[in-house]
Tab-separated table of C-alpha atoms in Angstrom:
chain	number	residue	atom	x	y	z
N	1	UNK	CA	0.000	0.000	0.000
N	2	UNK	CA	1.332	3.136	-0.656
N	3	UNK	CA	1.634	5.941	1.698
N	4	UNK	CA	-0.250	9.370	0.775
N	5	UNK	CA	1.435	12.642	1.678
N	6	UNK	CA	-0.774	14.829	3.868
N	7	UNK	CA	-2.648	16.987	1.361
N	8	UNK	CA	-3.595	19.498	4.591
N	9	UNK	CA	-2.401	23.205	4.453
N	10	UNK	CA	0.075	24.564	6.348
N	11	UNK	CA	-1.014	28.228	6.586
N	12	UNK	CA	-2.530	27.602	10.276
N	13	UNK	CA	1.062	27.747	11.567
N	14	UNK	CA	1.466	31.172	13.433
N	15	UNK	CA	3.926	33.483	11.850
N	16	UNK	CA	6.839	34.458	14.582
N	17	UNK	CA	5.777	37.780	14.205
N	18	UNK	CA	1.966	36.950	13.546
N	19	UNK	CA	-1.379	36.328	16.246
N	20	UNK	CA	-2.044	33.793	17.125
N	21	UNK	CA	-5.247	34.076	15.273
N	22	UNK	CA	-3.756	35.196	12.100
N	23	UNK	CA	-2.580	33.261	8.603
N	24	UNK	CA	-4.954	30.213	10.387
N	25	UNK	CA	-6.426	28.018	7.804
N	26	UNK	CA	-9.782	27.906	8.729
N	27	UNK	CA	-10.615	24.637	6.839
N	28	UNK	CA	-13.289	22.918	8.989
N	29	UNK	CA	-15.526	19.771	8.074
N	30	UNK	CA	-19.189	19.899	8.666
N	31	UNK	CA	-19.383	18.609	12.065
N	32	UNK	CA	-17.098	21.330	13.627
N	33	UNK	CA	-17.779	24.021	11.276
N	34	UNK	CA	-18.920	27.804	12.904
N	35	UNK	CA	-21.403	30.484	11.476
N	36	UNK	CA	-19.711	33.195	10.716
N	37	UNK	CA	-21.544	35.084	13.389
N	38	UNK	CA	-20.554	33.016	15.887
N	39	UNK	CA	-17.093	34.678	17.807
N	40	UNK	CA	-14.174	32.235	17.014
N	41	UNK	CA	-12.407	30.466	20.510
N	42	UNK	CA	-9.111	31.518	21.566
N	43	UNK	CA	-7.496	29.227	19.985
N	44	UNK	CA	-9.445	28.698	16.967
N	45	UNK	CA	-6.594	26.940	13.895
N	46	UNK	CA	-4.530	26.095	16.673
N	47	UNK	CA	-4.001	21.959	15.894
N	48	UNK	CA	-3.293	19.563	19.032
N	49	UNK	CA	-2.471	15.817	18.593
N	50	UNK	CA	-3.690	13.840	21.508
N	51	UNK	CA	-1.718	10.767	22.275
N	52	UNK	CA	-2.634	11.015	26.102
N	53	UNK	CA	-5.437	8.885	27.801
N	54	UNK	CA	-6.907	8.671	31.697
N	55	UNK	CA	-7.159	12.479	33.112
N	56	UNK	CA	-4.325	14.317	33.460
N	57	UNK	CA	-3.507	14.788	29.835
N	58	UNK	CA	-7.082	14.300	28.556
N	59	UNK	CA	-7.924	17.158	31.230
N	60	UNK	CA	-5.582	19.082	29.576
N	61	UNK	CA	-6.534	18.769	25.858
N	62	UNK	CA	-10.125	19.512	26.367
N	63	UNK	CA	-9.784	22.861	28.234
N	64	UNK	CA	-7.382	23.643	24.667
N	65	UNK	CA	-10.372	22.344	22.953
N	66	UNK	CA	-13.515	23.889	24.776
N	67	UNK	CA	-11.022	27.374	24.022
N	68	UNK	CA	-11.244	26.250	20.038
N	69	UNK	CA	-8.261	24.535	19.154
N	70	UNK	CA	-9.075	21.654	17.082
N	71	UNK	CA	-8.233	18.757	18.894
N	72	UNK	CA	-7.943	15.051	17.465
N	73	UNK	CA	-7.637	11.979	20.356
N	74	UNK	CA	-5.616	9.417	19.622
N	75	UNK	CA	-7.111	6.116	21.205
N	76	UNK	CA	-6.001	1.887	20.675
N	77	UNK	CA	-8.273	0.382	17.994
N	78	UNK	CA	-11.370	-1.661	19.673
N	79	UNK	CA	-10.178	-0.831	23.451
N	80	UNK	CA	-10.191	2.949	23.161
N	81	UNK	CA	-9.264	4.691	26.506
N	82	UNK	CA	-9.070	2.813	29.110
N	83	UNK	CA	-11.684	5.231	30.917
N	84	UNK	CA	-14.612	4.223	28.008
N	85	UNK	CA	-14.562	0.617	30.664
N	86	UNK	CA	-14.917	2.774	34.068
N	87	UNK	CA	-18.316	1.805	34.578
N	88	UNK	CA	-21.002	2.161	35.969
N	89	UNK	CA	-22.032	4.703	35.620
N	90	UNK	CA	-23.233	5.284	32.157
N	91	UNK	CA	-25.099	7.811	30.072
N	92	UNK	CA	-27.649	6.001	27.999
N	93	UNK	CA	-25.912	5.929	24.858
N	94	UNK	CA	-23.203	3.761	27.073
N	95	UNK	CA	-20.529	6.196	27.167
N	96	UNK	CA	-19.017	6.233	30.733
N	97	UNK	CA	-19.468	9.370	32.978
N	98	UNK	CA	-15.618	9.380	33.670
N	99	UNK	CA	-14.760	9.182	30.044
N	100	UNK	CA	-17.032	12.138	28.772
N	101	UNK	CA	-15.665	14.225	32.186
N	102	UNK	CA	-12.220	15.478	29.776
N	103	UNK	CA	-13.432	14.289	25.895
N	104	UNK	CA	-15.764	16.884	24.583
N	105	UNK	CA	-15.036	18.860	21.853
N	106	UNK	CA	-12.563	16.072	20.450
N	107	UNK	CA	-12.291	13.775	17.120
N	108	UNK	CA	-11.398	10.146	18.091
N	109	UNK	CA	-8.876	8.379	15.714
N	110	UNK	CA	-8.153	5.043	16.439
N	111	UNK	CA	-4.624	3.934	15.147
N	112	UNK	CA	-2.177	1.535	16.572
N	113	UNK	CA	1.250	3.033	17.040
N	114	UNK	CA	3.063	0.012	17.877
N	115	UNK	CA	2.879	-0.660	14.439
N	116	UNK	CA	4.569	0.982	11.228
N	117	UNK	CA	2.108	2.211	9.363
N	118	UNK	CA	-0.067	3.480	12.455
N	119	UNK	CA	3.403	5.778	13.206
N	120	UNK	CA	3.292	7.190	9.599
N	121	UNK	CA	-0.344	8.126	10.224
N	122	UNK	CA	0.747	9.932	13.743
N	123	UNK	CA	3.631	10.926	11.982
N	124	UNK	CA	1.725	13.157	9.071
N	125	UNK	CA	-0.589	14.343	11.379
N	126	UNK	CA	1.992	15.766	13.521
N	127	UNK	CA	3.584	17.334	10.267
N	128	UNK	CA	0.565	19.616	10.425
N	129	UNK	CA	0.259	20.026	13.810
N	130	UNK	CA	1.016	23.000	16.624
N	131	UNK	CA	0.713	20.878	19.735
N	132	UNK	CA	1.319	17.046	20.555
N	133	UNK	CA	0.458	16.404	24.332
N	134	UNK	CA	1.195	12.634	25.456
N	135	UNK	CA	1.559	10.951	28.910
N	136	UNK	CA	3.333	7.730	28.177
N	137	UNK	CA	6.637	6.529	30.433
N	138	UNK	CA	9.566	8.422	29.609
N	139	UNK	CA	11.383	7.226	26.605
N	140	UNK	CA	8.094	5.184	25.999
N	141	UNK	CA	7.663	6.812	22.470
N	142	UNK	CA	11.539	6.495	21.138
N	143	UNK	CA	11.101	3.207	20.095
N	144	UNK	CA	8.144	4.438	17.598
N	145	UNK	CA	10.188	7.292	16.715
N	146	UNK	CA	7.292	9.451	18.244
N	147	UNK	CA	9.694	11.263	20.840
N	148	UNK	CA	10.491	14.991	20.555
N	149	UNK	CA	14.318	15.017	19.540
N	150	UNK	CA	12.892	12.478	16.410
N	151	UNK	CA	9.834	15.125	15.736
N	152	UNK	CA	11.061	18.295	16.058
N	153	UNK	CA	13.512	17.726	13.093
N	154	UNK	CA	11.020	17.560	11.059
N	155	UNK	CA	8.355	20.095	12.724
N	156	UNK	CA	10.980	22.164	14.285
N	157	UNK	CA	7.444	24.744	15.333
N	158	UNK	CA	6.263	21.437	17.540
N	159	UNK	CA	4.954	21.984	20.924
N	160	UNK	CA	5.632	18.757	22.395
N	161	UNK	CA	3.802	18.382	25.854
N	162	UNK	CA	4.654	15.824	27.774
N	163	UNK	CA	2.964	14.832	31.762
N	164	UNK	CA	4.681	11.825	33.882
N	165	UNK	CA	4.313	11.154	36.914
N	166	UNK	CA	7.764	11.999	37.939
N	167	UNK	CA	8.904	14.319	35.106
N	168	UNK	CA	11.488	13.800	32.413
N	169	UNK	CA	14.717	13.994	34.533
N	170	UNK	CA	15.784	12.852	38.095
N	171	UNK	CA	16.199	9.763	39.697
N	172	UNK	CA	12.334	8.549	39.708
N	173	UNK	CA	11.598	9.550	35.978
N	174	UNK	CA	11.155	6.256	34.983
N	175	UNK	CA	8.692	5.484	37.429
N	176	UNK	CA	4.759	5.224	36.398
N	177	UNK	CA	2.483	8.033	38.437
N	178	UNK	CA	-0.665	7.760	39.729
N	179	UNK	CA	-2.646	10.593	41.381
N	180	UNK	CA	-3.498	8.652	44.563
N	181	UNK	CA	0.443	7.420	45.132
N	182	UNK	CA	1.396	11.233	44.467
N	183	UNK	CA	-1.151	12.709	46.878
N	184	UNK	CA	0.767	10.396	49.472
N	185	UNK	CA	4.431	11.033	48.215
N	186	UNK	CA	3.883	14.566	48.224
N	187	UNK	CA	2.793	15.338	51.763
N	188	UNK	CA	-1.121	16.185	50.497
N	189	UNK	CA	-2.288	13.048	52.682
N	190	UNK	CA	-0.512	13.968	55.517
N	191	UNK	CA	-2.245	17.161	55.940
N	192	UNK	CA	-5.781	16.081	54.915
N	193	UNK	CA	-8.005	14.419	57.155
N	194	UNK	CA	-8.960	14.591	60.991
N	195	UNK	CA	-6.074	15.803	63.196
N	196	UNK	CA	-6.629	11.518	65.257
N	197	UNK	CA	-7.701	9.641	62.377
N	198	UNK	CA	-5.502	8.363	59.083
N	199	UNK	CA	-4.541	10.679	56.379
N	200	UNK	CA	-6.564	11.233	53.788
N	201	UNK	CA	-6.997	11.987	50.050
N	202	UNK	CA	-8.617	14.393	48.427
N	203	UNK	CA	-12.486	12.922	47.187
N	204	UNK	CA	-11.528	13.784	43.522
N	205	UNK	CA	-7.678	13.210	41.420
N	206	UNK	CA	-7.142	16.632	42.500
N	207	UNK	CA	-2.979	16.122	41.347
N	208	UNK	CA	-4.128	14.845	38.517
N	209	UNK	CA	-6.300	17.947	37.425
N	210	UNK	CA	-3.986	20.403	38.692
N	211	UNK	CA	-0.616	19.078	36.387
N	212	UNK	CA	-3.489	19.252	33.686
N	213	UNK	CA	-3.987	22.956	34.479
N	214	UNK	CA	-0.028	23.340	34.386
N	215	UNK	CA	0.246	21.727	31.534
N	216	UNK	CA	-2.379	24.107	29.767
N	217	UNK	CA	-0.504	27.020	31.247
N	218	UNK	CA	2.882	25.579	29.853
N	219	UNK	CA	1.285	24.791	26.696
N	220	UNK	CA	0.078	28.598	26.110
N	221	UNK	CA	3.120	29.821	27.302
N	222	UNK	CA	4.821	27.749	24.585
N	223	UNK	CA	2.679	29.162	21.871
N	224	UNK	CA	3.493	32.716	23.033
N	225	UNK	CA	6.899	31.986	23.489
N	226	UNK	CA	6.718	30.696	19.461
N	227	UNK	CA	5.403	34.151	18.076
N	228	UNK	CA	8.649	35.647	19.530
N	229	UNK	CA	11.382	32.688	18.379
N	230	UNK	CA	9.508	30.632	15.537
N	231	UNK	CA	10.068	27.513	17.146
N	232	UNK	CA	8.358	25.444	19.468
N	233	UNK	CA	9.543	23.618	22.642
N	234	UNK	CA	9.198	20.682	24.945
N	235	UNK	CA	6.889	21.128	27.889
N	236	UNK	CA	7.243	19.176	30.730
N	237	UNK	CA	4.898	18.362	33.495
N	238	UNK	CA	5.362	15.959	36.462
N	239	UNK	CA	2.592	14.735	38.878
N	240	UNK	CA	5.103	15.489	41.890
N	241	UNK	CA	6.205	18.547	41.549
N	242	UNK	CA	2.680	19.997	40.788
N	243	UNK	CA	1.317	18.388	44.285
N	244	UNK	CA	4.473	19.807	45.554
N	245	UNK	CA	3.795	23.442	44.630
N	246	UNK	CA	-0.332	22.394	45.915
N	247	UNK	CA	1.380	22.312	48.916
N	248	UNK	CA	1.439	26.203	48.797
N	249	UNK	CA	1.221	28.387	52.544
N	250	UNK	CA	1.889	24.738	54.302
N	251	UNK	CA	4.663	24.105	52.468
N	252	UNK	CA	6.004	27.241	53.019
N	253	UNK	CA	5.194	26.929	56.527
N	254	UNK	CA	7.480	23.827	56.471
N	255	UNK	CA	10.538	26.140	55.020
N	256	UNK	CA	9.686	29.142	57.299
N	257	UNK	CA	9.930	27.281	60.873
N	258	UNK	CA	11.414	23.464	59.574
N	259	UNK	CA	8.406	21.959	61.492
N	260	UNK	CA	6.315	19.347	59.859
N	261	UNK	CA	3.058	20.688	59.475
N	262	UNK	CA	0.076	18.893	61.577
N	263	UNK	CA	-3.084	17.245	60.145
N	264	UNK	CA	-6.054	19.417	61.246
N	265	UNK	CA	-8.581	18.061	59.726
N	266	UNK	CA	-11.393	20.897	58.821
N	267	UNK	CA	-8.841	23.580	60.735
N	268	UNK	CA	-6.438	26.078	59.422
N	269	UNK	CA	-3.042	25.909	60.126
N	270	UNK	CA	-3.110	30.307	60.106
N	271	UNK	CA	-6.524	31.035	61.062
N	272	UNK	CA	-8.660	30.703	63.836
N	273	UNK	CA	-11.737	30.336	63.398
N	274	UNK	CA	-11.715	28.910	60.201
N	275	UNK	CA	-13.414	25.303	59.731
N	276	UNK	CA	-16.339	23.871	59.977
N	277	UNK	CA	-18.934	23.916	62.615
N	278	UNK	CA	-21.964	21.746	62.729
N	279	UNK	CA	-25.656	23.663	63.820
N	280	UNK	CA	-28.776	22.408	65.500
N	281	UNK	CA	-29.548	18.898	64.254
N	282	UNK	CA	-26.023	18.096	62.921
N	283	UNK	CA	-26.296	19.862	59.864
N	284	UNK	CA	-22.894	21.646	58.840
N	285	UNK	CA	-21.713	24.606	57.940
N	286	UNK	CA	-18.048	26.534	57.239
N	287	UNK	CA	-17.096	29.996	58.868
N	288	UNK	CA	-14.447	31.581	57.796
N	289	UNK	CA	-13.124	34.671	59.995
N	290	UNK	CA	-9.984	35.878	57.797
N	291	UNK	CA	-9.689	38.839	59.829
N	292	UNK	CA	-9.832	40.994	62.959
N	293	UNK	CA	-12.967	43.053	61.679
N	294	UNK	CA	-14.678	39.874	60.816
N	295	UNK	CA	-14.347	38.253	64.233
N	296	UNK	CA	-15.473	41.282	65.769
N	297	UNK	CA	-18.812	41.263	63.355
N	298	UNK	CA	-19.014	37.426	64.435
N	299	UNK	CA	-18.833	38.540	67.879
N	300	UNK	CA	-21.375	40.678	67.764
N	301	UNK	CA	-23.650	38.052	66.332
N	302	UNK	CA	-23.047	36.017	69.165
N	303	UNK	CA	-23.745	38.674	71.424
N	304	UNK	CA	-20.402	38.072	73.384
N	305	UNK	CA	-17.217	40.536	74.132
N	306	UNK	CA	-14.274	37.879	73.019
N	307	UNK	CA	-13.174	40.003	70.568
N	308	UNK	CA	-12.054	42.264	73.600
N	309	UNK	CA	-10.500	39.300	75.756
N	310	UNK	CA	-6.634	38.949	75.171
N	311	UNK	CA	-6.730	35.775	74.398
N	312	UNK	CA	-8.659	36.071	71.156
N	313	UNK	CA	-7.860	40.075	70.463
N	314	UNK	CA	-5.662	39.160	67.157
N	315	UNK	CA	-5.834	36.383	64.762
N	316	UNK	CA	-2.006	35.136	66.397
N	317	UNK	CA	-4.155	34.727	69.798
N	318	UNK	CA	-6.694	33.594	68.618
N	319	UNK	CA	-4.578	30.392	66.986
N	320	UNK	CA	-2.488	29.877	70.204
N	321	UNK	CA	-5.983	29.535	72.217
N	322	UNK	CA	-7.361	27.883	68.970
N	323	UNK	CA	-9.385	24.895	70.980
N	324	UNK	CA	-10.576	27.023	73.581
N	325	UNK	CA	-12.252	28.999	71.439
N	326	UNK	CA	-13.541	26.608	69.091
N	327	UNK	CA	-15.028	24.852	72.027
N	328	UNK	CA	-17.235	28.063	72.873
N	329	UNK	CA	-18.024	28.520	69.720
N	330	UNK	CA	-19.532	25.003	69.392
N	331	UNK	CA	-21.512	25.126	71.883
N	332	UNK	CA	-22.808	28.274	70.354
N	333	UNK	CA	-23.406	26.935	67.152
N	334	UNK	CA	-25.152	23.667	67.988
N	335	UNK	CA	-28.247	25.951	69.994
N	336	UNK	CA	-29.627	26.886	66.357
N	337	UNK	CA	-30.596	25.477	62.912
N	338	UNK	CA	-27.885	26.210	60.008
N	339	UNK	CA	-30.233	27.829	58.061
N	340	UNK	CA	-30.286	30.872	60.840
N	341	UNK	CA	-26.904	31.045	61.353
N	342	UNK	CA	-26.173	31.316	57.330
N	343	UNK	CA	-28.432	34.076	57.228
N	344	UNK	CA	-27.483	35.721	60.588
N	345	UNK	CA	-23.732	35.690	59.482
N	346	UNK	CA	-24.029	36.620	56.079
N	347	UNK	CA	-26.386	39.684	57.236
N	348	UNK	CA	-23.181	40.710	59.993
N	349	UNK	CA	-20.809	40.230	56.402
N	350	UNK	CA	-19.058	37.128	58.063
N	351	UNK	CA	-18.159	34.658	55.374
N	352	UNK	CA	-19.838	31.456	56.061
N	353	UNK	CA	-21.896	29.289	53.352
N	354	UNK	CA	-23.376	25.722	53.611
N	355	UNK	CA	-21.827	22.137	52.853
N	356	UNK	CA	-23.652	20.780	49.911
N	357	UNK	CA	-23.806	17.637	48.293
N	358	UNK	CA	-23.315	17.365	44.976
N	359	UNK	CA	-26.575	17.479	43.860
N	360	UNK	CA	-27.076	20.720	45.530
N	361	UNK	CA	-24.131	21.945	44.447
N	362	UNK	CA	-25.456	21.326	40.716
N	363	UNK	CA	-28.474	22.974	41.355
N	364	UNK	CA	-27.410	25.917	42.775
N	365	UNK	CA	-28.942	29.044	41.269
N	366	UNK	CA	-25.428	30.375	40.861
N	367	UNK	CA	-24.227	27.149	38.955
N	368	UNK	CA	-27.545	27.637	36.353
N	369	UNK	CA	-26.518	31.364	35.833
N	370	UNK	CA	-22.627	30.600	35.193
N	371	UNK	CA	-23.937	28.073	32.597
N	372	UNK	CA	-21.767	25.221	34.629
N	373	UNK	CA	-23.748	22.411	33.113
N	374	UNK	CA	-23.703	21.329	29.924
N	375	UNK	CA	-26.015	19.888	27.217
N	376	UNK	CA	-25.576	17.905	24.648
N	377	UNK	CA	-28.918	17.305	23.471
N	378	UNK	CA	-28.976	19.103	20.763
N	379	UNK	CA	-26.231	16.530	19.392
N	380	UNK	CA	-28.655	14.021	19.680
N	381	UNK	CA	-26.427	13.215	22.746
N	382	UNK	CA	-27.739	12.302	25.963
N	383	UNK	CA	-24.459	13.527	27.505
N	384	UNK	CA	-24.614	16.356	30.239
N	385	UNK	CA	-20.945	17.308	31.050
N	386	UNK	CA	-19.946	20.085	33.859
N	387	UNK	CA	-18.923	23.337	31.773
N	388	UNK	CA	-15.869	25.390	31.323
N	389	UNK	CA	-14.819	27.712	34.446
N	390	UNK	CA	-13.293	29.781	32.155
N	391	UNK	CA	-15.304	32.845	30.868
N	392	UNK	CA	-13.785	35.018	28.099
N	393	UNK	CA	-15.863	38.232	27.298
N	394	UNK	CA	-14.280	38.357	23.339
N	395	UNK	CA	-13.451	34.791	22.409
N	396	UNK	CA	-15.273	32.305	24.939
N	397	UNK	CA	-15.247	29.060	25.170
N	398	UNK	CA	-17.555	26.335	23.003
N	399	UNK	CA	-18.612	23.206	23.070
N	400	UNK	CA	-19.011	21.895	19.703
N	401	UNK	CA	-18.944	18.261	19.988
N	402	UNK	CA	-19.992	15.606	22.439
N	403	UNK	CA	-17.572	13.065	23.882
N	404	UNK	CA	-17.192	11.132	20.608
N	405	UNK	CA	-17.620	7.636	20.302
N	406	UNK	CA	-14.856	4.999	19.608
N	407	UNK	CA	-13.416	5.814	16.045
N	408	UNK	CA	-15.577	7.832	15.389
N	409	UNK	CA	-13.767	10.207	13.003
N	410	UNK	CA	-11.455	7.553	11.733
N	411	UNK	CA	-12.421	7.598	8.340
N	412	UNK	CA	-12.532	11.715	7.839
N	413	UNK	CA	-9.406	11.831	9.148
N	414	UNK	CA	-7.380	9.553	7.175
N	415	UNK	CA	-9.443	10.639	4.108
N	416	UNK	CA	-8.163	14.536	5.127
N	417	UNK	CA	-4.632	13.121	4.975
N	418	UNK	CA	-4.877	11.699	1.315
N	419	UNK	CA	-5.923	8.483	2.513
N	420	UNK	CA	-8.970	6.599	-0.227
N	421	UNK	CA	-11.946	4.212	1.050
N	422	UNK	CA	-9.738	1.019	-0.307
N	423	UNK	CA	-6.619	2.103	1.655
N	424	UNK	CA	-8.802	2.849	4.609
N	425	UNK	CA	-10.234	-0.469	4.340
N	426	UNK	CA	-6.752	-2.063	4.316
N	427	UNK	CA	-5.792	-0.658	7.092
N	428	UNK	CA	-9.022	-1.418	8.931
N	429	UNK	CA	-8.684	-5.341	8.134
N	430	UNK	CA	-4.971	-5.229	9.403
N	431	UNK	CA	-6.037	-3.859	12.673
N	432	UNK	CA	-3.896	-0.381	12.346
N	433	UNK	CA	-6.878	1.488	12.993
């Protein structure tokens, strides 16, 4: 079988002295294609190649998507990602709820790299790509000539974005990452959960969302970075070192005094009070007193003078008496329903707000009006995904396709690189795609 050449245009690739929204090819098929009325994304003719799969990467590639870059997911032929099989639960076209969390707005191509002819398909598509994000071992992608040094030779523009567990150098690179090991390498367990019980983890793969968000930023700051030199670069992302830097005011607290910081469970190391307190009835609620002023106001609620006892005069006293006054305040708390102390304190301009579930959360007036949930029903989709935070007044975000199904835009995309039905079909019955 011979091999087509791409027959794609290269005019998307940003000029060094260009926008990044200038000299972009915008070539679309039917599915993706935009009114002309409708304000392009951010990153509208930007190109990413996904070759990464679970969350952290996938995470990664659909915020670059929901902002308009045009994103195509490389997944194994038949399996897919391995999330599609993290069931139940389901939507009721099958696809599984943690699969269509960090998929939307993507093409899926199945191809199997392992094998020649699937690496000449990643291969030409990376020819006319700006971004390639993967999250394989280190090295795991020489062997298929897929790495950067092999790339960039021949795309020297490539953004190459790469998320391990452990990064690219240092004595653990080679070592696989997962978001629940990292949360307990990094310290993150040992300050989560109640001050006498066992340490905790977060209730979502908070590490592996945040790398995802530093991997975004990296990415971005790559493209910028590309305007300026004409060339691209590789990024590199480890699990570690982003739950290191979540470590933030504790960590620092670490470095500022060399004591290991305590679990506290719903407490603040700096703060007092600051955590939760549970009302009339057991029902919860958090209060958080950032200040002087707003203890004072709190005070006054209460109808009590602590604010003038020396013991609780200044935040600094009021953490060295911390339990004492958390004990008073308790017993304070637990004489009325939540619902009056939520409106009491937010009356006095104390910050304090209610512990939902996550239904409640959903349904929050708030989350309606920030357009939080999304619908894919006019897709003929029965998918409802959680939306983008991010809200851009000129350019905002889109969501123009549903979390596709499994090789789903095989075919286009092989026929967009030159590719005809009988070639297609050949590679089909060798199991390449």
């Amino acid at each position: 079988m011979s091999t087509p050449s791409s027959s794609k245009s290269t005019d998307h690739i940003v000029k060094p002295d260009g926008n990044i929204n200038e000299d972009i090819n915008a070539e679309t098929n039917d599915s993706t294609s935009e009114s002309d009325d409708v304000p392009k994304g951010a990153l509208h003719g930007i190109k990413v190649l996904d070759l990464s799969r679970v969350l952290a990467g996938p995470s990664c590639t659909q915020i670059l998507a929901d902002l308009g870059a045009d994103v195509i997911k490389v997944e194994r032929p038949k399996i897919g990602d391995e999330t599609r099989h993290w069931a139940p639960p389901t939507f009721s076209d099958n696809t599984s709820a943690y699969y269509a969390t960090i998929n939307r707005n993507k093409k899926s191509l199945t191809v199997d790299i392992t094998a020649p002819a699937g690496q000449t398909i990643i291969k030409q598509l990376i020819a006319d790509s700006d971004i390639v994000v993967e999250n394989f071992k280190v090295g795991g992608l020489k062997k298929y000539g897929l790495d950067y040094d092999s790339l960039k030779r021949a795309n020297p523009r490539l953004i190459y974005a790469s998320l391990t567990g452990f990064g690219q150098t240092g004595p653990d690179a080679a070592r696989p990452g997962y978001d629940y090991i990292i949360q307990g390498l990094s310290g993150l367990m040992s300050i989560t959960g109640p001050s006498d019980g066992e340490p905790h983890k977060v209730g979502v793969a908070v590490v592996d969302l945040f790398a995802g968000l530093q991997l975004t930023i990296g990415i971005q700051a790559a493209l910028l970075a590309r305007q300026n030199t004409g060339l691209g670069q590789q990024v590199d992302v480890a699990l570690l070192d982003s739950a290191l830097a979540m470590l933030a005011n504790v960590g620092m607290n670490h470095l500022a005094s060399d004591k290991i910081p305590p679990r506290l469970g719903n407490q603040h190391p700096s703060i007092v009070p600051y955590q939760v307190f549970a009302a009339e009835n057991e029902t919860h609620f958090v209060l958080a007193c950032g200040n002087d002023s707003q203890f004072t106001k709190l005070c006054e609620v209460l109808a009590v003078d602590w604010h003038t006892d020396s013991r609780f005069m200044t935040n600094p006293d009021r953490v060295a008496h911390r339990d004492i006054l958390c004990d008073a305040l308790a017993e304070r708390f637990a004489k009325q329903p939540r619902a009056h102390w939520l409106a009491v304190l937010d009356q006095a301009g104390v910050p304090c707000g209610a512990i939902h579930n996550v239904a409640e959360a959903l349904a929050m007036p708030q989350a309606k009006a920030r357009e939080m949930i999304v619908d894919f029903a006019a897709f003929d989709s029965p998918i409802k995904a959680l939306g983008s935070p991010i809200k851009l007044s000129a350019s905002p975000v889109s969501y123009r396709i549903p979390p596709p199904r499994l090789s789903e835009h095989t075919d286009s995309t092989l026929a967009d690189l030159g590719y005809d039905s009988e070639m297609i079909a050949k590679l089909k019955a060798d199991g390449i795609v």
